[in-house]
Every structure is written in structure tokens, then in C-alpha cells.
Amino acid sequence: MAKQPVRVLVTGAAGQIGYALVPMIARGVMLGPDQPVILHMLDIPPAAEALNGVKMELIDAAFPLLKGVVATTDVVEACTGVGVAVMVGGFPRKEGMERKDVMTKNVSIYKSQASALEKHAAANCKVLVVANPANTNALILKEFAPSIPEKNISCLTRLDHNRALGQISERLKVQVCDVKNAIIWGNHSSSQYPDVNHATVKTPSGEKPVRELVKDDAWLNGEFISTVQQRGAAIIKARKLSSALSAASAACDHIRDWVLGTPEGTWVSMGVYSDGSYNVPAGLIYSFPVTCRNGEWTIVQGLPIDEFSRKKMDATAEELSEEKALAYSCLS
Ligand SMILES: NC(=O)c1ccc[n+]([C@@H]2O[C@H](COP(=O)([O-])OP(=O)(O)OC[C@H]3O[C@@H](n4cnc5c(N)ncnc54)[C@H](O)[C@@H]3O)[C@@H](O)[C@H]2O)c1
Ligand SMILES: O=C(O)C[C@H](O)C(=O)O
């Protein structure tokens, strides 16, 4: 029997990530090639005409899986019945800014959209926050939507995870699909800690640790980390716009793995509500290594953490605690 369509909300759909993301969703990249979708696209009134243009293009693309398009500036209409919500709406940073510089504008959006989602989304709706500061926006959404289970609210650090895989693949001249189990710990900001201590590469003679193959700890502990941390800024410098196609693709990876499961022996990074694992303070949205099965993520437990990693994991947690306080001061 044909599957029932899933309603997928994309906020900020008239923006540049939205423009890259909605065709991916309509092609089945996010929920699978046999899953029909109805797209709900939300933007604000000044972008209504552009949003309608995106709707026209979606119709013109004649995507077989796309069973309907709702393009609206009404948050209630946008949230009604959605099973997946990808929250991209907000303001991107410009050259020279840190992601927390867009905090004042963006956290208030997440406070107000939290209640619309809570009241009108489908039961068990999975929420992914993309807009920056992503972890803190997700935390605000969680706190102002208390009836949405905390397990259902996440933020995007998969882009950073994919960037880490990409850097290793470039360095070792191996296929990126053969590199796995990097970890992004913490904040989607320049304090994040990209960790390859457990990452491996598939080689003709079996899986090998990345450290053993790279044979350059100075690079792995230095330039590699700062390249991943600063990649968003490097894209802004080069494009004069923040990343869009890679962000859209990572959002699809995040939801696909969450809903359909991670491959056996592979973990991914997701920003999720901390339960105190790895001595990360509870009550923050922090990026952890997770595996997913039956639509639920689980933090990978028991990985050994060396002193170098501990310091970096604590520093990014510290920044998230400060952001949380700053967010509340913006809202009061
Ligand atoms: N987490 C990540 O990995 C990641 C990666 C890239 C970008 N981002 C962030 O994603 C966000 C979007 O980036 P972009 O390049 O698409 O920006 P953009 O400016 O091109 O698009 C954002 C859209 O959001 C809309 N918007 C503003 N307020 C809204 C509201 N209250 N409700 C609904 N829509 C609203 C705007 O009108 C605009 O169309 C930014 O905050 C950016 O920093 C995050
Ligand atoms: O860096 C930014 O501000 C955009 C985005 O978060 C990114 O990582 O590319």
C-alpha cells in the first residue's frame, strides 16, 4: 500500500537554505524515495511574494513525491499537522560576526514559534533547528514548548560533522563515504570540538583509525580543528553569503538518519538535550555522537575521553551556558 504523505515544515523557506532544501525534500532525499510529502513553507510578509515564487517552481518541477504545497506567512497554518519541522527562519550572520551576534534577532522568533508548534504540529513531530545560534534557539524552543518531548528537539551540527569527514577525505585522498565516526562535540560555533580520535577509514585491508593513517597529530590537533570550526566563516568570506547547499544537504542527512536509522557501526553528530552524558551539564542542547533506530536517537556511551578532548568539550559547554544566559536576557 502507498505510504501516507508526511507534512514537512520549512520555516524561512524563501531564503537561500530554503531554496536549496525544498527540492531535496520533494525528491525524497530527506525521508526516502518512497515517502510522499506535503511541503509547508513559512516566511514573513516581506518575503511572501518570493515564497510564492518558490511554490510556483515546486509545481513546475513536477516532483512525483510532492503531494501538496502550503506557502504561508501564518505560523498556525504552517505548523498544522506537520510531522517534521525544519526551522531555518531567522537572520544569517555576515562577515566579521560570530553566530551569537545574531542572537537577539533570532531567539525571540524561536520563543514565539515554539507555542505554535506545540499546539498545532502532529504528535511526535521531530524538530530540527538550523537557524543560528542553532543550539540556543533549539533550547529556547524546547523550553517554550514544554509538551514537546525533549527527545524530539534537536539542532543541526551534521554540517560540521560532514565538514570534518570532508577534511579527512581531502587530506588522505580517500572517498568521503569511506570515512566515518568523527564527532562534533558541543556548540555549532567556533568553540565546537571536532574529534577524530574514534574516526576510521575503510581501506582494502580493513578499517583503520584516522590518526594512524594521517600520522600527523599536530595537524589533527591544530589546523584540522580550526578549519572545521571556521568553515562557516570561510564560506561567508568566499560567497559573501553563508553556506546554503551544504546546510540543506546536512539537514536532509540529519532527518533521514533520525527517521530511517544510522547504518550499523556508524554514528553521526546531532545537537540534542544533554542528559549529563560525558559530564556535559544537563539542560543544554549539546552536540553528541548518536546512533538512531526506530525514530529515536541514543547518545553513544563509553568512549574514552583524553585530557585534550576534555578541555575542549568543557570549553564549548561553558560557551553554551553563557549563550543560554544571554538568550534569557534577550527575551526578558
Ligand atoms: N546550523 C547550521 O549548520 C547552519 C548552516 C547554515 C546557516 N545556518 C543559519 O540558518 C539561518 C538561515 O540562513 P539563510 O542563509 O537561509 O538565510 P536567509 O536570510 O537567506 O533566509 C532566512 C529566511 O528566514 C526568513 N525569516 C525571518 N524571520 C522569520 C520568521 N520569524 N519566520 C519565518 N521566516 C523568517 C527570512 O525572511 C528569510 O527568507 C541563518 O540563521 C543561518 O545563520 C545554520
Ligand atoms: O557560519 C555561519 O554563520 C553559517 C552556518 O552556521 C555555517 O556553519 O556555515
Short mmCIF file of C-alpha atoms in Angstrom, two decimals, residues 13-211:
data_model
loop_
_atom_site.label_atom_id
_atom_site.label_comp_id
_atom_site.label_asym_id
_atom_site.label_seq_id
_atom_site.Cartn_x
_atom_site.Cartn_y
_atom_site.Cartn_z
CA ALA A 13 11.62 28.85 3.07
CA ALA A 14 12.06 31.93 0.85
CA GLY A 15 15.69 32.24 1.98
CA GLN A 16 18.76 30.70 0.46
CA ILE A 17 18.87 27.48 2.51
CA GLY A 18 15.14 27.10 1.92
CA TYR A 19 15.65 27.36 -1.83
CA ALA A 20 18.21 24.55 -1.75
CA LEU A 21 16.30 22.45 0.79
CA VAL A 22 12.74 22.24 -0.51
CA PRO A 23 13.62 20.49 -3.79
CA MET A 24 15.74 17.97 -1.86
CA ILE A 25 12.77 17.18 0.39
CA ALA A 26 10.43 16.95 -2.61
CA ARG A 27 12.81 14.49 -4.31
CA GLY A 28 12.86 12.15 -1.31
CA VAL A 29 16.39 12.97 -0.17
CA MET A 30 15.18 13.61 3.38
CA LEU A 31 12.52 10.94 4.01
CA GLY A 32 13.28 8.35 1.39
CA PRO A 33 12.42 7.69 -2.26
CA ASP A 34 9.07 6.05 -1.42
CA GLN A 35 7.79 8.62 1.07
CA PRO A 36 5.32 11.18 -0.34
CA VAL A 37 5.50 14.63 1.26
CA ILE A 38 3.41 17.77 1.60
CA LEU A 39 5.62 20.82 1.99
CA HIS A 40 4.61 23.56 4.41
CA MET A 41 6.68 26.68 3.75
CA LEU A 42 6.62 29.62 6.17
CA ASP A 43 8.17 33.03 5.76
CA ILE A 44 7.41 36.59 6.89
CA PRO A 45 5.20 39.04 4.95
CA PRO A 46 8.06 40.96 3.22
CA ALA A 47 9.13 37.63 1.68
CA ALA A 48 5.61 36.47 0.75
CA GLU A 49 5.99 37.17 -2.96
CA ALA A 50 9.33 35.39 -3.18
CA LEU A 51 7.84 32.49 -1.21
CA ASN A 52 5.03 32.24 -3.74
CA GLY A 53 7.68 32.14 -6.48
CA VAL A 54 9.28 29.13 -4.77
CA LYS A 55 5.88 27.47 -4.67
CA MET A 56 5.44 28.12 -8.41
CA GLU A 57 8.81 26.49 -9.11
CA LEU A 58 7.93 23.46 -6.98
CA ILE A 59 4.78 22.99 -9.03
CA ASP A 60 6.76 23.45 -12.26
CA ALA A 61 9.29 20.82 -11.18
CA ALA A 62 6.52 18.17 -11.17
CA PHE A 63 8.12 16.12 -8.37
CA PRO A 64 6.30 12.76 -8.22
CA LEU A 65 6.58 12.53 -4.40
CA LEU A 66 5.25 16.04 -3.78
CA LYS A 67 1.56 15.78 -2.92
CA GLY A 68 0.91 19.40 -1.96
CA VAL A 69 2.49 22.75 -1.10
CA VAL A 70 1.34 25.19 1.57
CA ALA A 71 3.10 28.56 1.27
CA THR A 72 2.08 30.92 4.04
CA THR A 73 3.02 33.73 6.39
CA ASP A 74 0.64 32.37 9.02
CA VAL A 75 2.55 30.37 11.61
CA VAL A 76 -0.52 28.38 12.71
CA GLU A 77 -1.34 27.28 9.17
CA ALA A 78 2.34 26.44 8.65
CA CYS A 79 2.61 24.26 11.77
CA THR A 80 -0.70 22.42 11.48
CA GLY A 81 -0.26 18.66 11.22
CA VAL A 82 3.48 18.68 10.48
CA GLY A 83 5.43 15.53 11.32
CA VAL A 84 8.84 17.09 10.64
CA ALA A 85 9.75 20.74 11.27
CA VAL A 86 12.96 22.21 9.89
CA MET A 87 13.42 25.62 11.45
CA VAL A 88 15.59 27.72 9.13
CA GLY A 89 13.79 31.05 9.56
CA GLY A 90 15.88 33.83 11.02
CA PHE A 91 18.77 36.04 10.13
CA PRO A 92 22.15 34.77 8.95
CA ARG A 93 25.38 36.29 10.20
CA LYS A 94 27.52 38.49 7.98
CA GLU A 95 31.28 38.67 7.60
CA GLY A 96 33.05 39.52 10.86
CA MET A 97 30.18 38.42 13.13
CA GLU A 98 30.11 35.43 15.49
CA ARG A 99 26.96 33.29 15.38
CA LYS A 100 25.88 34.52 18.78
CA ASP A 101 25.78 38.06 17.35
CA VAL A 102 22.51 37.12 15.63
CA MET A 103 21.09 36.00 18.98
CA THR A 104 18.88 38.99 19.79
CA LYS A 105 17.03 38.78 16.50
CA ASN A 106 16.68 35.04 16.38
CA VAL A 107 15.88 33.73 19.86
CA SER A 108 12.64 35.71 20.07
CA ILE A 109 11.47 34.02 16.84
CA TYR A 110 12.06 30.62 18.46
CA LYS A 111 10.17 31.55 21.59
CA SER A 112 7.11 32.58 19.59
CA GLN A 113 7.20 29.67 17.12
CA ALA A 114 7.58 27.15 19.98
CA SER A 115 3.99 27.56 21.09
CA ALA A 116 2.60 27.30 17.54
CA LEU A 117 4.46 24.03 17.04
CA GLU A 118 3.39 22.72 20.42
CA LYS A 119 -0.27 23.43 19.73
CA HIS A 120 -0.58 22.54 16.06
CA ALA A 121 2.12 20.09 14.93
CA ALA A 122 1.38 16.35 14.72
CA ALA A 123 2.00 14.31 17.85
CA ASN A 124 5.62 13.14 17.90
CA CYS A 125 6.75 15.85 15.42
CA LYS A 126 10.54 15.84 15.03
CA VAL A 127 12.06 19.31 15.17
CA LEU A 128 15.41 20.35 13.70
CA VAL A 129 16.67 23.88 14.34
CA VAL A 130 19.07 25.19 11.71
CA ALA A 131 18.97 28.97 12.28
CA ASN A 132 21.77 30.38 14.37
CA PRO A 133 22.64 30.31 17.16
CA ALA A 134 21.28 26.84 16.45
CA ASN A 135 21.84 25.12 19.83
CA THR A 136 20.45 28.01 21.84
CA ASN A 137 17.48 28.58 19.52
CA ALA A 138 16.65 24.88 19.94
CA LEU A 139 16.93 25.20 23.71
CA ILE A 140 14.59 28.20 23.74
CA LEU A 141 12.15 26.31 21.50
CA LYS A 142 12.28 23.36 23.90
CA GLU A 143 11.76 25.48 26.98
CA PHE A 144 8.79 27.36 25.50
CA ALA A 145 7.18 24.19 24.12
CA PRO A 146 7.17 22.08 27.28
CA SER A 147 4.72 19.49 25.92
CA ILE A 148 7.00 18.55 23.01
CA PRO A 149 9.18 15.68 24.31
CA GLU A 150 12.80 16.85 24.65
CA LYS A 151 13.84 13.82 22.58
CA ASN A 152 12.05 15.42 19.62
CA ILE A 153 14.00 18.69 19.58
CA SER A 154 17.44 18.87 18.00
CA CYS A 155 19.80 21.26 16.27
CA LEU A 156 22.00 20.91 13.22
CA THR A 157 25.67 20.04 13.75
CA ARG A 158 25.66 17.48 10.94
CA LEU A 159 27.12 20.13 8.65
CA ASP A 160 30.17 20.37 10.94
CA HIS A 161 30.30 16.56 11.11
CA ASN A 162 30.27 16.34 7.31
CA ARG A 163 32.90 19.08 7.10
CA ALA A 164 35.14 17.01 9.38
CA LEU A 165 34.69 13.92 7.16
CA GLY A 166 35.40 16.09 4.11
CA GLN A 167 38.67 17.44 5.54
CA ILE A 168 39.91 13.93 6.39
CA SER A 169 38.95 12.66 2.96
CA GLU A 170 40.83 15.54 1.26
CA ARG A 171 43.90 15.04 3.44
CA LEU A 172 44.10 11.25 2.94
CA LYS A 173 42.84 11.32 -0.66
CA VAL A 174 40.19 8.74 0.16
CA GLN A 175 36.48 8.71 -0.67
CA VAL A 176 34.45 10.65 1.86
CA CYS A 177 31.97 7.74 2.10
CA ASP A 178 34.83 5.58 3.46
CA VAL A 179 35.44 7.94 6.42
CA LYS A 180 33.16 7.63 9.45
CA ASN A 181 32.64 8.22 13.16
CA ALA A 182 34.03 11.70 13.51
CA ILE A 183 32.36 13.57 16.38
CA ILE A 184 31.32 17.17 16.78
CA TRP A 185 31.05 17.96 20.48
CA GLY A 186 29.18 21.00 21.75
CA ASN A 187 28.12 24.18 20.09
CA HIS A 188 27.62 24.89 16.38
CA SER A 189 30.08 27.76 16.80
CA SER A 190 33.81 28.29 16.62
CA SER A 191 34.12 26.67 20.07
CA GLN A 192 32.87 23.30 18.75
CA TYR A 193 35.28 20.40 19.14
CA PRO A 194 35.69 18.25 16.02
CA ASP A 195 37.13 14.99 17.38
CA VAL A 196 38.63 12.26 15.18
CA ASN A 197 40.01 10.09 17.98
CA HIS A 198 37.46 7.37 17.17
CA ALA A 199 37.09 8.01 13.45
CA THR A 200 38.06 5.34 10.94
CA VAL A 201 38.65 4.89 7.22
CA LYS A 202 37.65 1.85 5.19
CA THR A 203 40.77 0.58 3.41
CA PRO A 204 41.43 -2.54 1.30
CA SER A 205 42.95 -4.09 4.45
CA GLY A 206 40.03 -3.26 6.75
CA GLU A 207 39.01 -0.28 8.86
CA LYS A 208 41.93 1.82 10.13
CA PRO A 209 41.95 4.64 12.70
CA VAL A 210 42.20 8.11 11.16
CA ARG A 211 45.09 9.01 13.49
#
